[in-house]
Amino acid sequence: TPTMDVIIEIADDSSGTGAETIFAFGQVVGTDDNTESKSRTLDIDKRYVKATWTIAGTTPSFASTMTLRSAQDHYDTAYDLDPARPLP
């Protein structure tokens, strides 16, 4: 059975040293016959954010997207997760 787990981590520097997991989405199972959308608002007090997808099982295939928005933008502008581009 295909599965996907997603965790969100934050850290003070780009090396990820001392990263802490601040959220883990519930496991998505590929045999589910629906399109699932998950959303979460998180207060982040670190400069670096990392999302990790772990996909496992027999012939897994998942389509996924992640959008990071700055509270300063009042949710009007989405930022990609380019590590070379700091958040405002």
Short mmCIF file of N, CA, C and O in Angstrom, two decimals:
data_model
loop_
_atom_site.label_atom_id
_atom_site.label_comp_id
_atom_site.label_asym_id
_atom_site.label_seq_id
_atom_site.Cartn_x
_atom_site.Cartn_y
_atom_site.Cartn_z
N THR A 1 0.85 -1.19 0.00
CA THR A 1 0.00 0.00 0.00
C THR A 1 0.89 1.25 0.00
O THR A 1 1.72 1.40 0.89
N PRO A 2 0.72 2.14 -0.97
CA PRO A 2 1.51 3.37 -0.99
C PRO A 2 1.13 4.30 0.16
O PRO A 2 -0.05 4.44 0.50
N THR A 3 2.13 4.94 0.76
CA THR A 3 1.89 5.90 1.84
C THR A 3 2.77 7.11 1.67
O THR A 3 3.82 7.04 1.03
N MET A 4 2.34 8.25 2.23
CA MET A 4 3.15 9.46 2.24
C MET A 4 3.02 10.13 3.61
O MET A 4 1.91 10.30 4.12
N ASP A 5 4.17 10.46 4.20
CA ASP A 5 4.22 11.19 5.46
C ASP A 5 4.93 12.51 5.20
O ASP A 5 5.91 12.56 4.46
N VAL A 6 4.44 13.59 5.81
CA VAL A 6 5.04 14.92 5.63
C VAL A 6 5.30 15.51 7.01
O VAL A 6 4.41 15.51 7.87
N ILE A 7 6.53 16.01 7.20
CA ILE A 7 6.85 16.73 8.44
C ILE A 7 7.40 18.11 8.10
O ILE A 7 8.00 18.31 7.04
N ILE A 8 7.18 19.05 8.99
CA ILE A 8 7.67 20.42 8.84
C ILE A 8 8.67 20.65 9.97
O ILE A 8 8.36 20.42 11.15
N GLU A 9 9.89 21.09 9.60
CA GLU A 9 10.94 21.37 10.58
C GLU A 9 11.40 22.82 10.46
O GLU A 9 11.31 23.40 9.38
N ILE A 10 11.90 23.37 11.55
CA ILE A 10 12.47 24.73 11.55
C ILE A 10 13.85 24.68 12.17
O ILE A 10 14.16 23.80 12.98
N ALA A 11 14.71 25.64 11.76
CA ALA A 11 16.07 25.71 12.29
C ALA A 11 16.57 27.14 12.25
O ALA A 11 16.05 27.97 11.50
N ASP A 12 17.61 27.41 13.03
CA ASP A 12 18.22 28.74 13.05
C ASP A 12 19.16 28.98 11.88
O ASP A 12 19.42 30.11 11.52
N ASP A 13 19.72 27.90 11.31
CA ASP A 13 20.67 28.08 10.21
C ASP A 13 20.40 27.07 9.10
O ASP A 13 19.66 26.11 9.28
N SER A 14 21.00 27.30 7.94
CA SER A 14 20.73 26.48 6.76
C SER A 14 21.27 25.06 6.87
O SER A 14 20.86 24.18 6.11
N SER A 15 22.16 24.80 7.81
CA SER A 15 22.69 23.44 7.97
C SER A 15 21.65 22.51 8.60
O SER A 15 21.76 21.30 8.51
N GLY A 16 20.65 23.09 9.25
CA GLY A 16 19.63 22.28 9.90
C GLY A 16 20.04 21.76 11.26
O GLY A 16 19.31 21.01 11.89
N THR A 17 21.21 22.18 11.74
CA THR A 17 21.67 21.76 13.06
C THR A 17 20.65 22.19 14.11
O THR A 17 20.23 23.33 14.15
N GLY A 18 20.24 21.25 14.92
CA GLY A 18 19.28 21.56 15.98
C GLY A 18 17.87 21.77 15.46
O GLY A 18 17.05 22.36 16.15
N ALA A 19 17.58 21.28 14.25
CA ALA A 19 16.23 21.44 13.69
C ALA A 19 15.21 20.78 14.60
O ALA A 19 15.48 19.75 15.21
N GLU A 20 14.05 21.40 14.68
CA GLU A 20 12.98 20.82 15.48
C GLU A 20 11.74 20.62 14.62
O GLU A 20 11.40 21.47 13.80
N THR A 21 11.09 19.49 14.80
CA THR A 21 9.85 19.21 14.09
C THR A 21 8.74 19.99 14.78
O THR A 21 8.54 19.86 15.98
N ILE A 22 8.03 20.81 13.99
CA ILE A 22 6.95 21.60 14.58
C ILE A 22 5.57 21.07 14.18
O ILE A 22 4.58 21.44 14.78
N PHE A 23 5.54 20.22 13.15
CA PHE A 23 4.25 19.65 12.75
C PHE A 23 4.47 18.42 11.88
O PHE A 23 5.40 18.37 11.09
N ALA A 24 3.60 17.44 12.03
CA ALA A 24 3.60 16.25 11.18
C ALA A 24 2.17 16.01 10.71
O ALA A 24 1.26 15.88 11.53
N PHE A 25 1.97 16.02 9.39
CA PHE A 25 0.65 15.72 8.85
C PHE A 25 0.37 14.24 9.04
O PHE A 25 1.28 13.42 9.01
N GLY A 26 -0.90 13.89 9.19
CA GLY A 26 -1.27 12.48 9.28
C GLY A 26 -0.93 11.76 7.97
O GLY A 26 -0.93 12.36 6.90
N GLN A 27 -0.64 10.49 8.07
CA GLN A 27 -0.22 9.72 6.91
C GLN A 27 -1.33 9.67 5.85
O GLN A 27 -2.49 9.46 6.15
N VAL A 28 -0.92 9.87 4.59
CA VAL A 28 -1.83 9.74 3.46
C VAL A 28 -1.61 8.35 2.86
O VAL A 28 -0.47 7.94 2.64
N VAL A 29 -2.69 7.65 2.62
CA VAL A 29 -2.61 6.30 2.04
C VAL A 29 -3.04 6.38 0.59
O VAL A 29 -4.11 6.91 0.28
N GLY A 30 -2.21 5.85 -0.31
CA GLY A 30 -2.45 5.95 -1.75
C GLY A 30 -3.67 5.22 -2.25
O GLY A 30 -4.13 5.46 -3.35
N THR A 31 -4.22 4.32 -1.45
CA THR A 31 -5.41 3.59 -1.89
C THR A 31 -6.69 4.38 -1.62
O THR A 31 -7.76 3.98 -2.05
N ASP A 32 -6.57 5.51 -0.91
CA ASP A 32 -7.75 6.36 -0.69
C ASP A 32 -8.25 6.83 -2.04
O ASP A 32 -7.47 7.22 -2.91
N ASP A 33 -9.56 6.81 -2.22
CA ASP A 33 -10.15 7.13 -3.52
C ASP A 33 -10.53 8.60 -3.63
O ASP A 33 -11.38 8.95 -4.43
N ASN A 34 -9.94 9.45 -2.83
CA ASN A 34 -10.32 10.86 -2.87
C ASN A 34 -9.08 11.74 -3.01
O ASN A 34 -7.96 11.31 -2.81
N THR A 35 -9.32 12.97 -3.35
CA THR A 35 -8.25 13.96 -3.38
C THR A 35 -8.26 14.65 -2.04
O THR A 35 -9.27 15.22 -1.63
N GLU A 36 -7.14 14.60 -1.36
CA GLU A 36 -7.08 15.14 -0.01
C GLU A 36 -6.25 16.42 0.00
O GLU A 36 -5.17 16.47 -0.56
N SER A 37 -6.78 17.44 0.63
CA SER A 37 -6.08 18.70 0.77
C SER A 37 -5.90 18.98 2.25
O SER A 37 -6.86 18.85 3.03
N LYS A 38 -4.68 19.31 2.65
CA LYS A 38 -4.40 19.60 4.05
C LYS A 38 -3.80 20.99 4.15
O LYS A 38 -2.98 21.39 3.33
N SER A 39 -4.20 21.70 5.17
CA SER A 39 -3.71 23.06 5.37
C SER A 39 -3.45 23.26 6.85
O SER A 39 -4.16 22.71 7.70
N ARG A 40 -2.43 24.04 7.16
CA ARG A 40 -2.10 24.30 8.56
C ARG A 40 -1.46 25.68 8.67
O ARG A 40 -0.60 26.03 7.86
N THR A 41 -1.87 26.45 9.65
CA THR A 41 -1.24 27.73 9.96
C THR A 41 -0.32 27.50 11.14
O THR A 41 -0.74 26.97 12.17
N LEU A 42 0.96 27.89 10.97
CA LEU A 42 1.95 27.67 12.02
C LEU A 42 2.65 28.98 12.34
O LEU A 42 2.95 29.77 11.44
N ASP A 43 2.93 29.21 13.60
CA ASP A 43 3.76 30.34 14.01
C ASP A 43 5.20 29.86 13.98
O ASP A 43 5.56 28.92 14.70
N ILE A 44 6.02 30.50 13.15
CA ILE A 44 7.40 30.07 12.97
C ILE A 44 8.32 31.17 13.47
O ILE A 44 8.25 32.30 13.02
N ASP A 45 9.18 30.80 14.43
CA ASP A 45 10.09 31.78 15.01
C ASP A 45 11.54 31.54 14.61
O ASP A 45 12.46 32.03 15.27
N LYS A 46 11.76 30.79 13.56
CA LYS A 46 13.10 30.52 13.06
C LYS A 46 13.19 31.00 11.61
O LYS A 46 12.17 31.16 10.93
N ARG A 47 14.40 31.16 11.10
CA ARG A 47 14.59 31.66 9.75
C ARG A 47 14.41 30.59 8.68
O ARG A 47 13.98 30.87 7.57
N TYR A 48 14.72 29.34 8.99
CA TYR A 48 14.71 28.27 8.00
C TYR A 48 13.59 27.28 8.27
O TYR A 48 13.39 26.86 9.40
N VAL A 49 12.89 26.92 7.19
CA VAL A 49 11.79 25.97 7.26
C VAL A 49 12.06 24.87 6.24
O VAL A 49 12.48 25.16 5.11
N LYS A 50 11.82 23.62 6.63
CA LYS A 50 12.02 22.50 5.71
C LYS A 50 10.82 21.56 5.81
O LYS A 50 10.37 21.23 6.90
N ALA A 51 10.31 21.16 4.64
CA ALA A 51 9.27 20.14 4.58
C ALA A 51 9.90 18.89 4.02
O ALA A 51 10.65 18.95 3.04
N THR A 52 9.62 17.75 4.63
CA THR A 52 10.16 16.48 4.17
C THR A 52 9.01 15.53 3.87
O THR A 52 8.15 15.32 4.73
N TRP A 53 9.01 15.00 2.66
CA TRP A 53 8.04 13.99 2.25
C TRP A 53 8.72 12.63 2.30
O TRP A 53 9.81 12.47 1.76
N THR A 54 8.10 11.64 2.92
CA THR A 54 8.59 10.27 2.89
C THR A 54 7.52 9.43 2.20
O THR A 54 6.39 9.34 2.69
N ILE A 55 7.88 8.87 1.05
CA ILE A 55 6.95 8.07 0.27
C ILE A 55 7.42 6.63 0.29
O ILE A 55 8.61 6.35 0.09
N ALA A 56 6.50 5.71 0.55
CA ALA A 56 6.86 4.30 0.66
C ALA A 56 5.74 3.43 0.11
O ALA A 56 4.68 3.93 -0.24
N GLY A 57 6.01 2.13 0.06
CA GLY A 57 5.00 1.19 -0.37
C GLY A 57 5.20 0.72 -1.80
O GLY A 57 6.18 1.06 -2.46
N THR A 58 4.24 -0.06 -2.28
CA THR A 58 4.30 -0.63 -3.61
C THR A 58 3.80 0.37 -4.65
O THR A 58 2.70 0.89 -4.52
N THR A 59 4.63 0.68 -5.64
CA THR A 59 4.36 1.64 -6.72
C THR A 59 3.67 2.91 -6.22
O THR A 59 2.58 3.26 -6.66
N PRO A 60 4.32 3.63 -5.29
CA PRO A 60 3.70 4.86 -4.78
C PRO A 60 3.71 5.98 -5.83
O PRO A 60 4.66 6.10 -6.61
N SER A 61 2.67 6.76 -5.84
CA SER A 61 2.58 7.91 -6.73
C SER A 61 1.66 8.94 -6.08
O SER A 61 0.49 8.67 -5.83
N PHE A 62 2.21 10.11 -5.78
CA PHE A 62 1.44 11.18 -5.13
C PHE A 62 1.75 12.49 -5.83
O PHE A 62 2.89 12.74 -6.22
N ALA A 63 0.76 13.33 -5.96
CA ALA A 63 0.96 14.70 -6.43
C ALA A 63 0.87 15.59 -5.20
O ALA A 63 -0.06 15.46 -4.40
N SER A 64 1.85 16.47 -5.01
CA SER A 64 1.82 17.31 -3.81
C SER A 64 2.37 18.70 -4.12
O SER A 64 3.17 18.88 -5.02
N THR A 65 1.90 19.66 -3.35
CA THR A 65 2.31 21.05 -3.48
C THR A 65 2.40 21.63 -2.08
O THR A 65 1.59 21.30 -1.21
N MET A 66 3.38 22.51 -1.87
CA MET A 66 3.48 23.21 -0.60
C MET A 66 3.64 24.69 -0.87
O MET A 66 4.43 25.08 -1.73
N THR A 67 2.90 25.50 -0.15
CA THR A 67 2.99 26.95 -0.28
C THR A 67 3.30 27.53 1.09
O THR A 67 2.64 27.19 2.07
N LEU A 68 4.29 28.39 1.14
CA LEU A 68 4.67 29.07 2.38
C LEU A 68 4.30 30.53 2.22
O LEU A 68 4.70 31.17 1.26
N ARG A 69 3.54 31.05 3.16
CA ARG A 69 3.11 32.44 3.10
C ARG A 69 3.61 33.19 4.33
O ARG A 69 3.59 32.67 5.43
N SER A 70 3.99 34.41 4.11
CA SER A 70 4.46 35.26 5.19
C SER A 70 3.28 35.97 5.83
O SER A 70 2.42 36.51 5.12
N ALA A 71 3.25 36.03 7.14
CA ALA A 71 2.18 36.75 7.84
C ALA A 71 2.23 38.23 7.50
O ALA A 71 1.21 38.91 7.51
N GLN A 72 3.41 38.75 7.18
CA GLN A 72 3.55 40.16 6.82
C GLN A 72 2.78 40.51 5.56
O GLN A 72 2.42 41.64 5.34
N ASP A 73 2.56 39.52 4.72
CA ASP A 73 1.86 39.76 3.46
C ASP A 73 0.36 39.60 3.60
O ASP A 73 -0.36 39.69 2.61
N HIS A 74 -0.09 39.33 4.79
CA HIS A 74 -1.52 39.12 5.03
C HIS A 74 -2.07 38.06 4.09
O HIS A 74 -3.16 38.15 3.57
N TYR A 75 -1.24 37.06 3.82
CA TYR A 75 -1.62 35.92 2.99
C TYR A 75 -1.93 36.31 1.55
O TYR A 75 -2.70 35.66 0.88
N ASP A 76 -1.30 37.38 1.06
CA ASP A 76 -1.52 37.79 -0.33
C ASP A 76 -0.45 37.25 -1.27
O ASP A 76 -0.68 37.16 -2.47
N THR A 77 0.72 36.93 -0.77
CA THR A 77 1.83 36.53 -1.63
C THR A 77 2.40 35.21 -1.14
O THR A 77 2.68 35.05 0.03
N ALA A 78 2.60 34.29 -2.04
CA ALA A 78 3.20 33.00 -1.70
C ALA A 78 4.69 33.04 -2.03
O ALA A 78 5.10 33.66 -3.02
N TYR A 79 5.51 32.43 -1.21
CA TYR A 79 6.95 32.35 -1.44
C TYR A 79 7.34 30.91 -1.69
O TYR A 79 6.86 30.01 -1.01
N ASP A 80 8.22 30.70 -2.64
CA ASP A 80 8.69 29.34 -2.83
C ASP A 80 9.73 29.02 -1.76
O ASP A 80 10.15 29.90 -1.02
N LEU A 81 10.12 27.77 -1.67
CA LEU A 81 11.02 27.36 -0.62
C LEU A 81 12.48 27.35 -1.09
O LEU A 81 13.26 26.48 -0.75
N ASP A 82 12.86 28.35 -1.87
CA ASP A 82 14.23 28.49 -2.34
C ASP A 82 15.12 28.88 -1.15
O ASP A 82 14.93 29.96 -0.59
N PRO A 83 16.06 28.02 -0.75
CA PRO A 83 16.87 28.34 0.43
C PRO A 83 17.76 29.56 0.24
O PRO A 83 18.22 30.16 1.20
N ALA A 84 17.98 29.97 -1.01
CA ALA A 84 18.81 31.15 -1.25
C ALA A 84 18.02 32.44 -1.08
O ALA A 84 18.59 33.52 -1.06
N ARG A 85 16.72 32.32 -0.96
CA ARG A 85 15.88 33.52 -0.85
C ARG A 85 15.30 33.61 0.56
O ARG A 85 14.38 32.87 0.90
N PRO A 86 15.81 34.52 1.38
CA PRO A 86 15.27 34.63 2.74
C PRO A 86 13.87 35.23 2.73
O PRO A 86 13.52 35.98 1.82
N LEU A 87 13.09 34.87 3.71
CA LEU A 87 11.77 35.47 3.85
C LEU A 87 11.92 36.91 4.29
O LEU A 87 12.87 37.26 4.98
N PRO A 88 10.97 37.74 3.93
CA PRO A 88 11.05 39.16 4.34
C PRO A 88 10.89 39.32 5.84
O PRO A 88 10.38 38.50 6.51
#
